[in-house]
Amino acid sequence: GELAGQKLTPVLHANHFWFAWAAFAPETRAYGVSSLQ
């Protein structure tokens, strides 16, 4: 296809244990990247 040979840019993330964090700290708020700029 027209995208053959192209790659996506890797994105780092650290939400592996979000479910556990949210269970123990329900008052936590999550913000997107756009809110940090």
CSV table of C-alpha atoms in Angstrom, one decimal:
chain,number,residue,atom,x,y,z
A,1,GLY,CA,0.0,0.0,0.0
A,2,GLU,CA,0.9,3.7,-0.1
A,3,LEU,CA,2.3,3.5,3.5
A,4,ALA,CA,4.5,0.4,3.0
A,5,GLY,CA,7.9,0.8,4.6
A,6,GLN,CA,6.9,3.8,6.9
A,7,LYS,CA,6.9,3.6,10.7
A,8,LEU,CA,5.0,5.4,13.4
A,9,THR,CA,6.9,7.5,15.9
A,10,PRO,CA,7.2,5.6,19.3
A,11,VAL,CA,5.5,7.4,22.2
A,12,LEU,CA,6.7,6.8,25.8
A,13,HIS,CA,4.0,6.3,28.4
A,14,ALA,CA,3.8,5.2,32.0
A,15,ASN,CA,0.3,4.2,32.6
A,16,HIS,CA,1.0,0.5,33.3
A,17,PHE,CA,-0.4,0.7,36.8
A,18,TRP,CA,-3.0,3.4,36.4
A,19,PHE,CA,-5.8,1.1,37.6
A,20,ALA,CA,-4.0,0.5,40.9
A,21,TRP,CA,-3.1,4.1,41.4
A,22,ALA,CA,-6.7,5.2,40.7
A,23,ALA,CA,-7.9,2.6,43.3
A,24,PHE,CA,-5.7,3.9,46.0
A,25,ALA,CA,-5.8,7.6,45.1
A,26,PRO,CA,-9.2,8.3,43.7
A,27,GLU,CA,-8.7,12.1,44.1
A,28,THR,CA,-6.0,12.0,41.4
A,29,ARG,CA,-6.7,14.0,38.3
A,30,ALA,CA,-5.3,13.2,34.8
A,31,TYR,CA,-4.3,15.9,32.4
A,32,GLY,CA,-3.5,15.6,28.7
A,33,VAL,CA,-0.4,17.0,27.1
A,34,SER,CA,-2.3,20.0,25.7
A,35,SER,CA,-3.1,21.2,29.2
A,36,LEU,CA,0.6,21.3,30.0
A,37,GLN,CA,1.5,23.6,27.2
